[in-house]
C-alpha positions as semicolon CSV with decimal commas, in nm:
position;residue;x (nm);y (nm);z (nm)
1;M;-0,160;4,154;-7,415
2;A;-0,304;4,110;-7,066
3;S;-0,207;4,329;-6,773
4;T;-0,321;4,352;-6,413
5;I;-0,458;4,628;-6,190
6;P;-0,568;4,636;-5,824
7;A;-0,928;4,533;-5,760
8;A;-1,168;4,487;-5,470
9;A;-1,029;4,256;-5,203
10;S;-1,296;4,001;-5,275
11;F;-1,150;3,931;-5,619
12;G;-0,787;4,014;-5,551
13;T;-0,658;4,132;-5,889
14;L;-0,836;4,207;-6,213
15;S;-0,680;4,144;-6,551
16;Q;-0,714;4,372;-6,854
17;I;-0,708;4,262;-7,216
18;D;-0,782;4,424;-7,552
19;A;-1,083;4,250;-7,708
20;G;-1,239;4,402;-8,020
21;P;-1,329;4,767;-7,951
22;L;-1,275;4,728;-7,577
23;N;-1,003;4,693;-7,319
24;V;-1,186;4,456;-7,084
25;G;-1,138;4,430;-6,710
26;Y;-1,206;4,079;-6,586
27;V;-1,162;3,822;-6,313
28;D;-0,957;3,515;-6,405
29;A;-0,982;3,256;-6,129
30;G;-0,918;2,885;-6,092
31;P;-0,690;2,642;-6,274
32;S;-0,580;2,756;-6,621
33;D;-0,649;2,410;-6,766
34;G;-0,997;2,367;-6,616
35;P;-1,332;2,381;-6,798
36;V;-1,386;2,746;-6,889
37;V;-1,686;2,932;-6,748
38;V;-1,770;3,291;-6,843
39;L;-2,008;3,474;-6,609
40;L;-2,193;3,778;-6,743
41;H;-2,354;4,037;-6,517
42;G;-2,647;4,269;-6,577
43;W;-2,765;4,627;-6,520
44;P;-2,716;4,799;-6,280
45;Y;-2,488;4,541;-6,119
46;D;-2,130;4,432;-6,184
47;I;-1,885;4,142;-6,151
48;H;-1,950;4,118;-5,775
49;S;-2,284;3,954;-5,847
50;F;-2,070;3,640;-5,881
51;V;-1,834;3,695;-5,589
52;E;-1,969;3,397;-5,393
53;A;-2,037;3,172;-5,692
54;V;-1,681;3,197;-5,828
55;P;-1,510;3,002;-5,545
56;L;-1,779;2,733;-5,569
57;L;-1,689;2,688;-5,934
58;T;-1,310;2,708;-5,897
59;S;-1,322;2,452;-5,615
60;A;-1,481;2,216;-5,869
61;G;-1,185;2,269;-6,101
62;C;-1,325;2,538;-6,332
63;R;-1,142;2,832;-6,479
64;V;-1,384;3,119;-6,421
65;L;-1,376;3,444;-6,620
66;V;-1,596;3,736;-6,514
67;P;-1,570;4,040;-6,742
68;H;-1,702;4,387;-6,676
69;L;-1,948;4,466;-6,955
70;R;-1,889;4,771;-7,174
71;G;-1,964;5,076;-6,961
72;Y;-1,879;4,912;-6,628
73;G;-1,581;4,899;-6,395
74;S;-1,238;4,906;-6,555
75;T;-1,360;4,816;-6,906
76;R;-1,284;5,098;-7,151
77;F;-1,319;5,165;-7,522
78;V;-0,987;5,148;-7,703
79;S;-1,081;5,449;-7,916
80;D;-1,253;5,771;-7,809
81;D;-1,420;5,773;-8,150
82;T;-1,609;5,444;-8,105
83;F;-1,985;5,484;-8,079
84;R;-2,104;5,405;-7,726
85;N;-2,346;5,137;-7,838
86;G;-2,562;4,943;-7,593
87;E;-2,763;4,733;-7,841
88;P;-2,785;4,361;-7,758
89;A;-2,589;4,250;-8,066
90;A;-2,293;4,468;-7,968
91;L;-2,282;4,319;-7,619
92;A;-2,300;3,966;-7,759
93;H;-2,019;4,036;-8,003
94;D;-1,818;4,158;-7,702
95;V;-1,840;3,804;-7,562
96;I;-1,706;3,656;-7,886
97;D;-1,427;3,916;-7,896
98;F;-1,340;3,833;-7,535
99;L;-1,315;3,461;-7,608
100;D;-1,105;3,533;-7,918
101;A;-0,869;3,761;-7,728
102;L;-0,805;3,487;-7,473
103;G;-0,764;3,221;-7,742
104;L;-1,067;3,024;-7,622
105;Q;-1,277;2,829;-7,870
106;S;-1,571;2,782;-7,634
107;A;-1,691;2,823;-7,278
108;I;-1,987;2,756;-7,055
109;L;-2,179;3,085;-7,052
110;A;-2,393;3,189;-6,757
111;G;-2,552;3,515;-6,658
112;F;-2,854;3,724;-6,566
113;D;-3,027;4,032;-6,703
114;W;-2,814;4,186;-6,983
115;G;-2,564;3,906;-6,928
116;A;-2,824;3,633;-6,978
117;R;-2,936;3,800;-7,299
118;S;-2,578;3,807;-7,433
119;A;-2,528;3,443;-7,334
120;D;-2,856;3,350;-7,506
121;I;-2,748;3,526;-7,825
122;V;-2,408;3,357;-7,838
123;A;-2,567;3,018;-7,769
124;A;-2,824;3,073;-8,046
125;L;-2,602;3,220;-8,319
126;W;-2,261;3,072;-8,235
127;P;-2,338;2,737;-8,067
128;E;-1,983;2,618;-8,135
129;R;-1,862;2,887;-7,892
130;C;-2,100;2,785;-7,611
131;A;-2,034;2,457;-7,430
132;G;-2,342;2,504;-7,213
133;L;-2,580;2,780;-7,107
134;V;-2,727;2,894;-6,775
135;A;-2,968;3,183;-6,827
136;V;-3,151;3,351;-6,543
137;S;-3,501;3,447;-6,663
138;G;-3,459;3,223;-6,964
139;Y;-3,484;3,328;-7,327
140;L;-3,432;3,704;-7,348
141;I;-3,362;3,748;-7,719
142;G;-3,577;4,021;-7,873
143;S;-3,581;4,286;-8,144
144;Q;-3,678;4,647;-8,207
145;A;-3,990;4,527;-8,387
146;A;-4,097;4,328;-8,082
147;G;-4,016;4,625;-7,861
148;K;-4,268;4,839;-8,047
149;L;-4,558;4,613;-7,955
150;P;-4,764;4,752;-7,664
151;L;-4,807;4,551;-7,346
152;A;-5,094;4,549;-7,098
153;P;-5,080;4,856;-6,869
154;E;-4,965;4,659;-6,564
155;A;-4,675;4,513;-6,763
156;E;-4,586;4,853;-6,908
157;L;-4,568;4,993;-6,554
158;Q;-4,283;4,755;-6,472
159;W;-4,078;4,918;-6,750
160;W;-4,112;5,271;-6,608
161;Y;-3,739;5,333;-6,620
162;Q;-3,722;5,245;-6,989
163;Y;-3,964;5,528;-7,066
164;Y;-3,782;5,760;-6,825
165;F;-3,459;5,692;-7,011
166;A;-3,632;5,777;-7,340
167;T;-3,638;6,142;-7,232
168;E;-3,355;6,390;-7,195
169;R;-3,476;6,448;-6,838
170;G;-3,422;6,076;-6,775
171;R;-3,072;6,078;-6,918
172;A;-2,979;6,380;-6,705
173;G;-3,142;6,223;-6,401
174;Y;-2,950;5,900;-6,439
175;E;-2,627;6,091;-6,491
176;K;-2,683;6,285;-6,168
177;Y;-2,838;6,013;-5,953
178;R;-2,701;5,690;-6,091
179;R;-2,616;5,543;-5,747
180;E;-2,957;5,630;-5,604
181;F;-3,120;5,496;-5,919
182;A;-2,927;5,170;-5,899
183;K;-3,018;5,118;-5,534
184;L;-3,385;5,171;-5,617
185;I;-3,364;4,909;-5,893
186;W;-3,185;4,666;-5,660
187;R;-3,462;4,707;-5,401
188;T;-3,754;4,673;-5,639
189;A;-3,601;4,392;-5,844
190;S;-3,509;4,193;-5,532
191;P;-3,764;4,301;-5,270
192;K;-3,667;4,030;-5,020
193;W;-3,289;4,061;-5,053
194;A;-3,149;4,233;-4,742
195;F;-2,823;4,360;-4,895
196;D;-2,617;4,604;-4,688
197;D;-2,457;4,933;-4,790
198;A;-2,112;4,780;-4,827
199;T;-2,243;4,521;-5,072
200;F;-2,417;4,786;-5,277
201;D;-2,125;5,031;-5,268
202;R;-1,883;4,765;-5,392
203;S;-2,084;4,720;-5,712
204;A;-2,202;5,080;-5,747
205;A;-1,841;5,192;-5,787
206;S;-1,845;5,020;-6,128
207;L;-2,120;5,254;-6,246
208;E;-1,876;5,545;-6,230
209;N;-1,729;5,424;-6,559
210;P;-1,721;5,726;-6,794
211;D;-1,922;5,539;-7,060
212;H;-2,182;5,387;-6,830
213;V;-2,463;5,636;-6,875
214;A;-2,426;5,650;-7,252
215;I;-2,435;5,269;-7,279
216;A;-2,735;5,227;-7,047
217;I;-2,939;5,503;-7,213
218;H;-2,863;5,378;-7,563
219;N;-2,959;5,021;-7,467
220;Y;-3,308;5,117;-7,350
221;R;-3,370;5,372;-7,624
222;W;-3,263;5,117;-7,886
223;R;-3,517;4,869;-7,753
224;L;-3,798;5,118;-7,817
225;G;-3,670;5,206;-8,163
226;L;-3,572;5,555;-8,047
227;A;-3,200;5,510;-8,121
228;D;-3,018;5,348;-8,409
229;G;-2,762;5,072;-8,377
230;E;-2,455;5,022;-8,594
231;A;-2,455;4,880;-8,944
232;R;-2,190;4,627;-8,846
233;Y;-2,445;4,452;-8,625
234;G;-2,734;4,470;-8,871
235;E;-2,710;4,110;-8,988
236;T;-2,691;3,984;-8,630
237;E;-3,000;4,182;-8,531
238;K;-3,184;4,046;-8,836
239;Q;-3,110;3,691;-8,722
240;L;-3,217;3,770;-8,365
241;A;-3,546;3,918;-8,483
242;E;-3,637;3,570;-8,611
243;G;-3,622;3,428;-8,257
244;P;-3,355;3,161;-8,314
245;V;-3,380;2,836;-8,119
246;I;-3,101;2,748;-7,874
247;T;-2,961;2,401;-7,933
248;V;-2,681;2,379;-7,674
249;P;-2,734;2,214;-7,332
250;A;-2,917;2,471;-7,121
251;I;-3,063;2,534;-6,778
252;T;-3,285;2,833;-6,708
253;L;-3,335;2,973;-6,360
254;E;-3,582;3,207;-6,198
255;G;-3,610;3,344;-5,848
256;D;-3,944;3,309;-5,671
257;A;-3,936;3,680;-5,574
258;N;-3,806;3,843;-5,891
259;G;-3,952;4,193;-5,893
260;A;-3,809;4,290;-6,233
261;P;-3,995;4,235;-6,562
262;H;-3,940;3,876;-6,674
263;P;-4,117;3,619;-6,891
264;D;-4,297;3,316;-6,752
265;P;-4,089;2,998;-6,806
266;S;-4,369;2,841;-7,006
267;A;-4,337;3,121;-7,262
268;Y;-3,985;3,025;-7,366
269;A;-3,948;2,651;-7,303
270;A;-3,993;2,574;-7,673
271;K;-3,695;2,796;-7,758
272;F;-3,459;2,530;-7,620
273;S;-3,426;2,223;-7,840
274;G;-3,123;2,058;-7,677
275;T;-3,089;1,907;-7,331
276;Y;-3,291;2,151;-7,123
277;S;-3,442;2,204;-6,781
278;H;-3,587;2,490;-6,581
279;R;-3,586;2,543;-6,208
280;T;-3,737;2,810;-5,986
281;I;-3,518;2,894;-5,687
282;E;-3,723;2,948;-5,375
283;G;-3,655;3,139;-5,057
284;G;-3,732;3,497;-5,156
285;I;-3,477;3,506;-5,439
286;G;-3,496;3,810;-5,661
287;H;-3,352;3,936;-5,987
288;N;-2,982;3,920;-5,891
289;L;-3,003;3,543;-5,853
290;P;-2,628;3,461;-5,873
291;Q;-2,557;3,681;-5,570
292;E;-2,874;3,596;-5,380
293;A;-2,852;3,219;-5,439
294;P;-2,489;3,149;-5,537
295;A;-2,498;2,777;-5,457
296;A;-2,802;2,714;-5,677
297;F;-2,647;2,918;-5,957
298;A;-2,311;2,739;-5,933
299;D;-2,481;2,399;-5,920
300;A;-2,661;2,478;-6,246
301;V;-2,335;2,579;-6,414
302;L;-2,163;2,259;-6,305
303;E;-2,460;2,045;-6,410
304;V;-2,495;2,196;-6,756
305;G;-2,123;2,152;-6,811
306;G;-2,120;1,792;-6,686
307;I;-1,869;1,885;-6,415
308;R;-1,854;1,697;-6,090
309;K;-1,830;1,895;-5,770
């Protein structure tokens, strides 16, 4: 059963709903009978990455849902005994649980970073649940086996924080300095984005979630094969390791100044077999594309869903 709690003024009121192992905090905006759009944020950001894109979508008649991922904001685990799992399959199953809890058969899925990966996974493995896909940085489905393969030194350097998190010193450092850490990531991932302290503080508050550090550390350790996942997601991870093709209508986006590790669009174009296009958004746009270029992001969502503005 859904309930409501106060939220940042920019989103008015958040709703809460039990969905699988989580009680999810989420934005529910726009007409209840409109085309459903689910927006999925990344690390270390939160729902406010979409604060300017949401009204652009609701004004076009969409019902827009923006959930806090596990370990962020007001989202909590229903049970204290649940393993704080950050593996990609768990996050993707969270999306399915969220749709089920709201009684929704399908939705347009759009996101960036962790959120784009979850949207990619749902689109690939449960295409009947995805009416269209917008993925910033494209096809982000991977596996532990792929994560064990070494990269060229310059590419490895971009993943410095992943190796930091592999150590106990890194876990303790992120626990103590998570806000400072997040601001550093924001600056390096979006080097031309002149965000102010108020914008950062609004999202950084979501990192105070009691499960945030455990989820973030497990996610990056899992990628390197340094932490185990859960047996319940084993079959999903096996399917993902095969690099499944995405058949639903899709648009991929990339900022021209993305300072975070990301694949070249040519590397993943063949992973989309349905109606597909890619566009690079210019103007110094970095990793947090939905917040840095909300109009371009919203336009892609409307286009992939065949929705007129």
